[in-house]
CSV table of C-alpha atoms in Angstrom, one decimal:
chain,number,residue,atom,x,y,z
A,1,UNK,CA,-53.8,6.9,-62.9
A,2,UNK,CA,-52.7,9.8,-65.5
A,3,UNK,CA,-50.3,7.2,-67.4
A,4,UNK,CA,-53.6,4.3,-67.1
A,5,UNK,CA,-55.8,6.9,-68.7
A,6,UNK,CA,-53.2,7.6,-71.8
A,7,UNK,CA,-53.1,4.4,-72.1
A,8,UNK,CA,-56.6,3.6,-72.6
A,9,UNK,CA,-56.9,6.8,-74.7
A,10,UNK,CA,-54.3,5.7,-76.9
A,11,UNK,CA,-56.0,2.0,-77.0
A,12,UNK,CA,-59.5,3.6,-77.9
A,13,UNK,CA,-58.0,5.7,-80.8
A,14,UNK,CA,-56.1,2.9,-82.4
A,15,UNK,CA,-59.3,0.8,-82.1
A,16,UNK,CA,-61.3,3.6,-83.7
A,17,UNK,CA,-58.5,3.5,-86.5
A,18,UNK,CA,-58.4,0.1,-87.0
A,19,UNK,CA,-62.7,0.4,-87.5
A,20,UNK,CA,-62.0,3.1,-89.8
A,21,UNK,CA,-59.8,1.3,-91.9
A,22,UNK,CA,-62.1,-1.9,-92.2
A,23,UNK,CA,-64.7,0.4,-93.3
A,24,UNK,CA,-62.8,1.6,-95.8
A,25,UNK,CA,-62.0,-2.3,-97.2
A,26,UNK,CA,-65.9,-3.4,-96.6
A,27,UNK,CA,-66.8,-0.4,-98.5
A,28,UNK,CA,-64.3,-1.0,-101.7
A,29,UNK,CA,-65.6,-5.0,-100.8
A,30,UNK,CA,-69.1,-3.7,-101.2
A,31,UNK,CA,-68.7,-2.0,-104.4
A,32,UNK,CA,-67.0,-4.3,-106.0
A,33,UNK,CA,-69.6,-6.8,-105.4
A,34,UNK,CA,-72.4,-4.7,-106.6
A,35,UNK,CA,-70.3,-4.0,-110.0
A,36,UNK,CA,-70.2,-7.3,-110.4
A,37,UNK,CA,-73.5,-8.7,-109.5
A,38,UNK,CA,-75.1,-6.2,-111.5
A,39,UNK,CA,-72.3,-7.6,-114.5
A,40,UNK,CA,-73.8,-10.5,-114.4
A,41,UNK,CA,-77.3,-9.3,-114.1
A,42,UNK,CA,-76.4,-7.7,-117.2
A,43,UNK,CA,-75.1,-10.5,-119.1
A,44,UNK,CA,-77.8,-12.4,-118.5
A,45,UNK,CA,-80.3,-10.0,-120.0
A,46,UNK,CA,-78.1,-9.9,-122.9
A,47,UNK,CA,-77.8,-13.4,-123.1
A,48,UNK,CA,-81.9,-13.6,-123.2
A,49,UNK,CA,-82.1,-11.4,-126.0
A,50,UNK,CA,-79.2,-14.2,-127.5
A,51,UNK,CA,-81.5,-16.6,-126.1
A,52,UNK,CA,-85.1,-15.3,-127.3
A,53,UNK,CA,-83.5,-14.7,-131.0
A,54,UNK,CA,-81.9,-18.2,-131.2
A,55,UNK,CA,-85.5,-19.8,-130.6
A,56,UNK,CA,-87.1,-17.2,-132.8
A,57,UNK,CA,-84.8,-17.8,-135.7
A,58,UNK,CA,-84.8,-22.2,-135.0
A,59,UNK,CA,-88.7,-22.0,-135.5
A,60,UNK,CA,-88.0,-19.8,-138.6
A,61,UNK,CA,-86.1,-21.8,-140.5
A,62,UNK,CA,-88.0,-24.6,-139.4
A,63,UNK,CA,-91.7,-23.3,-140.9
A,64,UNK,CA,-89.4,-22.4,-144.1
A,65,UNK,CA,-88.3,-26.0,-144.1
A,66,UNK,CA,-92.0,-27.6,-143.4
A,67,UNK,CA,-92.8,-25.3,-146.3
A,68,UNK,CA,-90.0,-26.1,-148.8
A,69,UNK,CA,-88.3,-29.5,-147.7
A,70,UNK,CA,-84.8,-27.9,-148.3
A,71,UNK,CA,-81.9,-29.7,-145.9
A,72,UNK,CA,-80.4,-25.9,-145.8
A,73,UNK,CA,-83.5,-24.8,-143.7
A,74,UNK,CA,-82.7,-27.9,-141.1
A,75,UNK,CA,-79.3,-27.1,-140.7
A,76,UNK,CA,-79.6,-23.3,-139.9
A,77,UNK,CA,-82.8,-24.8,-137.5
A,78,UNK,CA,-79.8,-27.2,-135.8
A,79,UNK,CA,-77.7,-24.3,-135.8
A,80,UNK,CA,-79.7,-21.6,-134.4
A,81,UNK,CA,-81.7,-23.9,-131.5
A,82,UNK,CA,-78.0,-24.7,-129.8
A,83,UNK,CA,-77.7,-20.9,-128.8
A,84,UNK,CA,-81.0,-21.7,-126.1
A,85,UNK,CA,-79.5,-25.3,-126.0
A,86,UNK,CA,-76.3,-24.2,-124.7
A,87,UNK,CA,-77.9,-21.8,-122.0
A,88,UNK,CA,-80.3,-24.9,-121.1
A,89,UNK,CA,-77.0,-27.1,-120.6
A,90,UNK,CA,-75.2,-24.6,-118.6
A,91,UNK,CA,-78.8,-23.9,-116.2
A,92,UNK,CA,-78.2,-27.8,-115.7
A,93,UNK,CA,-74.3,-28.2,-115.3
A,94,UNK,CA,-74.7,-25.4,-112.6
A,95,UNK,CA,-78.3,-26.7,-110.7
A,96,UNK,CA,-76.1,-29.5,-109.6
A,97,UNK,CA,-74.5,-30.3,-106.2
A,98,UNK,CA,-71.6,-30.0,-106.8
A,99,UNK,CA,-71.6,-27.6,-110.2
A,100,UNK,CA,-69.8,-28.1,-113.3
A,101,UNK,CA,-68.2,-25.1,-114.1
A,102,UNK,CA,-66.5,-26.3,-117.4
A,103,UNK,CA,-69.5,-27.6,-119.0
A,104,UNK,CA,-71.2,-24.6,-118.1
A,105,UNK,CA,-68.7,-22.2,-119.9
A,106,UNK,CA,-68.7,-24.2,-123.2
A,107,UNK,CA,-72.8,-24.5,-122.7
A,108,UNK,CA,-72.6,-20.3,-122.0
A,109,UNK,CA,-70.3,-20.2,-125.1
A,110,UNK,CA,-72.9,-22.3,-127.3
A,111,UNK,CA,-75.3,-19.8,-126.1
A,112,UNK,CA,-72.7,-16.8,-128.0
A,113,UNK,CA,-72.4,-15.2,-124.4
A,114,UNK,CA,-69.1,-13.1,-124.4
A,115,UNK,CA,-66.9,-15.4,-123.0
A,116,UNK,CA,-65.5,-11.7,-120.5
A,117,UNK,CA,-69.2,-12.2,-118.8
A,118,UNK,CA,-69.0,-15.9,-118.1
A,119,UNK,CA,-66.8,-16.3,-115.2
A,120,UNK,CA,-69.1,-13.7,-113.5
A,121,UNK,CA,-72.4,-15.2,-114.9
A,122,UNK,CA,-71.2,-18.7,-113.6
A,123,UNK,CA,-70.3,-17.0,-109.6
A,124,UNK,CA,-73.5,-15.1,-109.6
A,125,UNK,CA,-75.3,-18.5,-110.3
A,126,UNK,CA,-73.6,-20.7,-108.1
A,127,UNK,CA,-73.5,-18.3,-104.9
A,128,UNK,CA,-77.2,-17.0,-105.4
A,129,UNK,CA,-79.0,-19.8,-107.3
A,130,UNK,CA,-80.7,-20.9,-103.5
A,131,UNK,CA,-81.5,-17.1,-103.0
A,132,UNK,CA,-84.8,-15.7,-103.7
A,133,UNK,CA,-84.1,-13.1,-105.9
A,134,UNK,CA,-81.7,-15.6,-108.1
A,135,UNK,CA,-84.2,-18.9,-107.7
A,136,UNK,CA,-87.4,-17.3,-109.3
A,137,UNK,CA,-85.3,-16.2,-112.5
A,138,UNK,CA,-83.8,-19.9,-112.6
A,139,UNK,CA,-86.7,-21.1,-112.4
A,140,UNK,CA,-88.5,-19.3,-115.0
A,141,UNK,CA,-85.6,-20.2,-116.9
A,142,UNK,CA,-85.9,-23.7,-116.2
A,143,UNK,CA,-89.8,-23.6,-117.4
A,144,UNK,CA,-88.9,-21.6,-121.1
A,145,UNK,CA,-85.7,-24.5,-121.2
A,146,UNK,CA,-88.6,-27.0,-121.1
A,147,UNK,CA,-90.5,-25.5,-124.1
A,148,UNK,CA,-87.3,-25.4,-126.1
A,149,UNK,CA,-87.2,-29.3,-125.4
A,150,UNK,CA,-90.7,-29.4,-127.2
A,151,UNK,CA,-90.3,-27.2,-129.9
A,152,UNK,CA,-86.9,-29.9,-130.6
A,153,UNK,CA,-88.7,-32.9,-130.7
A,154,UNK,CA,-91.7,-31.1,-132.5
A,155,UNK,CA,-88.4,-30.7,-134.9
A,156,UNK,CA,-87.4,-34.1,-135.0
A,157,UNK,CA,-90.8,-35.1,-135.5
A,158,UNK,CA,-90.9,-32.7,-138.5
A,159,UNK,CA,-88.0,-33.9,-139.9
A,160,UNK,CA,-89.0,-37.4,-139.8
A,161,UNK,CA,-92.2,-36.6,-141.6
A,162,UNK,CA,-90.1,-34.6,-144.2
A,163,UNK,CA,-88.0,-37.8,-144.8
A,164,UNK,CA,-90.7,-40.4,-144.7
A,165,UNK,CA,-93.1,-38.5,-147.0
A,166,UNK,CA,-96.1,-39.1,-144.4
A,167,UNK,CA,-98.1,-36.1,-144.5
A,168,UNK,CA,-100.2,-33.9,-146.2
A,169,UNK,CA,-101.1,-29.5,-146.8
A,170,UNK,CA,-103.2,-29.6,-143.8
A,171,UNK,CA,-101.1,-31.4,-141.2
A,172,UNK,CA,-98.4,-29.4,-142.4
A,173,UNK,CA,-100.7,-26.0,-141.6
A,174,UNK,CA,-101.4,-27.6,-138.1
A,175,UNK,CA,-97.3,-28.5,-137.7
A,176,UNK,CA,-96.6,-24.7,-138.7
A,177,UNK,CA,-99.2,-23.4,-135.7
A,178,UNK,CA,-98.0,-25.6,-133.3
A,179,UNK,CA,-94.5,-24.0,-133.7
A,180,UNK,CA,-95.8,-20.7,-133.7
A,181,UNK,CA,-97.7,-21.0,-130.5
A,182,UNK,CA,-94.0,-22.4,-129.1
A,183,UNK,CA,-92.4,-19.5,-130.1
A,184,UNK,CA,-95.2,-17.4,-128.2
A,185,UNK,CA,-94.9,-19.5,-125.3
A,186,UNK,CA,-91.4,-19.1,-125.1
A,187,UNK,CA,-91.8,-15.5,-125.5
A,188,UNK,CA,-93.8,-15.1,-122.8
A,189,UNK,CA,-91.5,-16.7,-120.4
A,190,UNK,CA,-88.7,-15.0,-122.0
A,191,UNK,CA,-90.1,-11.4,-120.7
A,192,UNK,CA,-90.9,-13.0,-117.4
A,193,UNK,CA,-86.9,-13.6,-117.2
A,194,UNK,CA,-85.9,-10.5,-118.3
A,195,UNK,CA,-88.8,-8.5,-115.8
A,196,UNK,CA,-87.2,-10.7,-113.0
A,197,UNK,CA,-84.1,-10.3,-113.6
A,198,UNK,CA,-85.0,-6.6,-113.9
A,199,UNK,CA,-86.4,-6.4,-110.3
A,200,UNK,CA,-83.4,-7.9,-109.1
A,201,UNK,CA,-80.8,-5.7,-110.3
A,202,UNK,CA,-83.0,-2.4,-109.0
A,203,UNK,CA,-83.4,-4.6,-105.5
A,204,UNK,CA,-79.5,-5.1,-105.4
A,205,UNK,CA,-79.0,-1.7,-106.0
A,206,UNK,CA,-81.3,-0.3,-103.8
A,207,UNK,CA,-79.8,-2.7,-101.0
A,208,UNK,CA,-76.3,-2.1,-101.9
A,209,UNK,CA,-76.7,1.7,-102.3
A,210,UNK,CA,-78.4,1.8,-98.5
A,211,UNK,CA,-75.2,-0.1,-96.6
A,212,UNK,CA,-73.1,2.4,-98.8
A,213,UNK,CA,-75.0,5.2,-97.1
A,214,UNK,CA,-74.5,3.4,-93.4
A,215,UNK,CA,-71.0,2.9,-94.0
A,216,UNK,CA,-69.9,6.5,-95.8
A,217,UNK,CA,-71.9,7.7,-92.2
A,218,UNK,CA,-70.1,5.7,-89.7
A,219,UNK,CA,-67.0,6.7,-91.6
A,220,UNK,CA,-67.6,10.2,-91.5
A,221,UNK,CA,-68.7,9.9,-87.7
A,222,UNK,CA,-65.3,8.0,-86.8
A,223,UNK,CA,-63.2,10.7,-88.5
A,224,UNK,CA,-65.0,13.4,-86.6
A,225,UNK,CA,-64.5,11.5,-83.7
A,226,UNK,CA,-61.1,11.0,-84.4
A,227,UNK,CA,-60.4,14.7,-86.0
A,228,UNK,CA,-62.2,16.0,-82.3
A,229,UNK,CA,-59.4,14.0,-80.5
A,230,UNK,CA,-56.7,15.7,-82.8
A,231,UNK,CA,-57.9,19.1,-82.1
A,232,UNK,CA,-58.1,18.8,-78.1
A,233,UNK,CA,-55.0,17.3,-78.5
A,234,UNK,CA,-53.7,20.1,-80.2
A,235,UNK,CA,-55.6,22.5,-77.8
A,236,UNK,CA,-53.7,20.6,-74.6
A,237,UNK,CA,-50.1,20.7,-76.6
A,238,UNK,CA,-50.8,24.5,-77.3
A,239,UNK,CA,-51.3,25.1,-73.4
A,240,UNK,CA,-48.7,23.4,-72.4
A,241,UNK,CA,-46.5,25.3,-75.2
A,242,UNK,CA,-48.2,28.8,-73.2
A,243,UNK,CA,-47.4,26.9,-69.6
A,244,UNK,CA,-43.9,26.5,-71.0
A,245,UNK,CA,-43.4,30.1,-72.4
A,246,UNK,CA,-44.4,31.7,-68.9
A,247,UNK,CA,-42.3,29.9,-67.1
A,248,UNK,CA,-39.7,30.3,-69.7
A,249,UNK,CA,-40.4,34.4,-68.6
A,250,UNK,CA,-40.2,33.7,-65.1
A,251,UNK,CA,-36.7,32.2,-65.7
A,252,UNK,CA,-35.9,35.3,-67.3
A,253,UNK,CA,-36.9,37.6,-65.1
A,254,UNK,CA,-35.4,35.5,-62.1
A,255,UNK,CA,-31.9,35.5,-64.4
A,256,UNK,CA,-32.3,39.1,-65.0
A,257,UNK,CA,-32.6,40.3,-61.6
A,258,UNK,CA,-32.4,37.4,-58.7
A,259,UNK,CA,-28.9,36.7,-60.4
A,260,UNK,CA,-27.5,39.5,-62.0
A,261,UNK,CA,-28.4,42.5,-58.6
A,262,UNK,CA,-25.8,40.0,-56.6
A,263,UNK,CA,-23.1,40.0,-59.0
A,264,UNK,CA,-23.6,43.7,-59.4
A,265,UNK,CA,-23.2,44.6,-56.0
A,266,UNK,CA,-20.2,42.4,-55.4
A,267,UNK,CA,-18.8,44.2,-57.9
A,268,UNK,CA,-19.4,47.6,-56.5
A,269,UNK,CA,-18.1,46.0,-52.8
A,270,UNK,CA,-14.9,45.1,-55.1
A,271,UNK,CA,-14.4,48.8,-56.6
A,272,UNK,CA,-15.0,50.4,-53.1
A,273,UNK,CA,-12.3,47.9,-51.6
A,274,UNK,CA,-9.9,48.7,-54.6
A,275,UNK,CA,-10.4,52.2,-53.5
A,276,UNK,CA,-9.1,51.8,-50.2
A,277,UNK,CA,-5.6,51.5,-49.4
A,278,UNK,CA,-5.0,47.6,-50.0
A,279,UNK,CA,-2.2,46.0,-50.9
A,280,UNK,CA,-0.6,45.3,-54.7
A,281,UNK,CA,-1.7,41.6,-53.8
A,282,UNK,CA,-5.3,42.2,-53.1
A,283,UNK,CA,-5.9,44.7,-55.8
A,284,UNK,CA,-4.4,42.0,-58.2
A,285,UNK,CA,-6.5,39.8,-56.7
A,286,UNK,CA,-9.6,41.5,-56.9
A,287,UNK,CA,-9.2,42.3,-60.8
A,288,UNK,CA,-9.2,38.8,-61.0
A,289,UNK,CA,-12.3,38.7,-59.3
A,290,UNK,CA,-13.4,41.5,-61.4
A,291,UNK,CA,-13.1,40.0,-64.8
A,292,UNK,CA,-14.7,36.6,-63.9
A,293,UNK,CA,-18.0,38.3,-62.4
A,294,UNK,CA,-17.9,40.8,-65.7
A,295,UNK,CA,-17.3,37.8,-68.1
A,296,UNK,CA,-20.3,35.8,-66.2
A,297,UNK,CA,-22.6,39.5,-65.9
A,298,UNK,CA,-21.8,39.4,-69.9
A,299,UNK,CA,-22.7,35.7,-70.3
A,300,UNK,CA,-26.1,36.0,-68.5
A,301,UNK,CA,-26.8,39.4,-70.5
A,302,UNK,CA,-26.2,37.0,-73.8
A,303,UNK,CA,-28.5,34.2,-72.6
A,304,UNK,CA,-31.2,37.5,-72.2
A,305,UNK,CA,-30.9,39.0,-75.4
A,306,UNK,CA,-31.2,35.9,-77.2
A,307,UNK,CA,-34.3,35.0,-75.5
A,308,UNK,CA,-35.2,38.3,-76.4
A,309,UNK,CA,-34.5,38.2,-79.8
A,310,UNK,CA,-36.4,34.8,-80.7
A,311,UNK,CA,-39.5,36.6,-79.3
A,312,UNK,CA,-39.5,39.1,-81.6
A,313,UNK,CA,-41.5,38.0,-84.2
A,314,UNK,CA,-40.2,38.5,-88.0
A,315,UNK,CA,-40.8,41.1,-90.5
A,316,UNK,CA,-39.4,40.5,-93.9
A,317,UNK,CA,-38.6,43.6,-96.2
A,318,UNK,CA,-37.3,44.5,-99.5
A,319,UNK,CA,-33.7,45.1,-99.7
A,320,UNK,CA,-31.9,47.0,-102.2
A,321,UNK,CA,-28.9,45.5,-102.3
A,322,UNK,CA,-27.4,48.0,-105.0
A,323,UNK,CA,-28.0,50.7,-102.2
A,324,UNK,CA,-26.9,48.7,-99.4
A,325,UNK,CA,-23.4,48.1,-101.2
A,326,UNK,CA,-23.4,52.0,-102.3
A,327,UNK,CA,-23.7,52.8,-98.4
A,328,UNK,CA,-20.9,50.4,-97.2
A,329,UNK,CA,-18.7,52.0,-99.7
């Protein structure tokens, strides 16, 4: 029963171990994930701003053309509308059953996100896209994408007119709101992204900084646990050390006296028969008897002392050894 009860002991205190230690992984597991969740949270706030300039800039140059006619102004409108163009390409690439990854890195990469933050942009999209708090910033995104479309084909329409000749001041005053209230639009569903995306980095953190707290108190529960079992074990070893020591004593004791007081008196039987008159034969006889009871008396006196001696606890002191030569001389 004693040997069953080890056992299980031993069983329950490698299982609590072998908790402890996947603890420990899930918790480096956790973290990780939060840092890079909240990476890519990041990056796509930074690609917004990327995002929110781009469109900005495209409906710039493209009231500067209306107003002047000048090819220049159309090409840095081509140029800047592919940074929300690219992000628009990779939203789609990635909304798809089966998502393509390649065509959303060089649609990311169009969009001037660093291409460090893609790989992480493209996992947090394709694990969480079905998620809420990944779904309502896609499809906020997906509504500001559609706007982009407009103000483009607003663009090709502009540039059409431009070429053909077609139109006058005041149609050109109504082509220049138009783009205007796109920008706005887009602006508006730009913060929208950015306020979602917001919400759900604080939710992740909130989420991910509560089952740090559960785990870092199980942990710290297990290796109290654990660090109680050390020190009764300790407590059980240090009695059994005690048990040890006082039987150790009563060895000692028995050596001393139930061994030793029966060699002594044989010996004093031996010197009161070598008194007598005996012959040459005996007395040689009982020397020899002598010397082997002295030489085990002297062995059982050495085992003593020793035992003696490595009880004694230790006292170091200074020595001058100058003065211990001077005195040997």
């Amino acid at each position: 029963m004693v040997i069953e009860s080890a056992n299980k002991k031993k069983k329950r205190d490698y299982l609590m171990v072998g908790v402890a230690v996947s603890i420990t992984f899930l918790l480096i597991f956790v973290n990780h994930q939060t840092i890079k969740i909240l990476s890519a949270t990041r990056a796509y706030v930074d690609g917004e701003s990327r995002y929110s300039k781009g469109q900005k800039d495209a409906g710039r140059n493209l009231i500067v053309y209306i107003i002047t006619e000048e090819d220049a102004y159309w090409e840095a409108f081509l140029t800047e509308i592919k940074v929300p163009l690219g992000d628009s390409l990779a939203r789609v690439a990635l909304s798809k059953d089966e998502p393509d990854e390649e065509a959303a890195r060089l649609g990311f990469l169009d969009g001037k996100n660093h291409p460090d933050d893609i790989p992480n942009m493209i996992w947090l999209f394709s694990r969480f896209k079905n998620v809420r708090f990944m779904a309502r910033p896609i499809e906020i995104w997906k509504i500001a994408d559609q706007v982009v479309g407009r103000k483009i084909d607003f663009g090709w329409e502009v540039r059409d007119k431009v070429l053909e000749n077609t139109w006058d001041e005041e149609e050109k005053i109504v082509a220049i709101r138009e783009i205007n209230q796109l920008s706005l639009e887009l602006t508006v569903w730009e913060r929208k992204f950015s306020e979602s995306l917001g919400n759900t980095a604080r939710m992740i953190s909130k989420i991910m900084l509560f089952i740090n707290i559960f785990l870092t108190i199980v942990l710290i529960g297990i290796a109290s646990f654990l660090a109680g079992q050390l020190i009764r074990s300790l407590r059980k070893s240090n009695l059994a050390l005690v048990n040890a020591n006082n039987e150790l004593d009563q060895f000692v004791y028995s050596v001393s006296h139930d061994i030793r007081a029966p060699l002594t008196s044989l010996r004093g039987l031996m010197d009161i028969t070598s008194a007598e008159e005996v012959s040459p034969k005996v007395k040689t006889y009982l020397d020899l008897m002598k010397k082997q009871i002295d030489h085990q008396d002297a062995y059982i006196r050495e085992v003593i002392d020793y035992f003696r001696n490595i009880r004694v606890n230790s006292e170091i002191e200074t020595v001058n050894l100058p003065d211990l030569f001077s005195f040997c001389l």
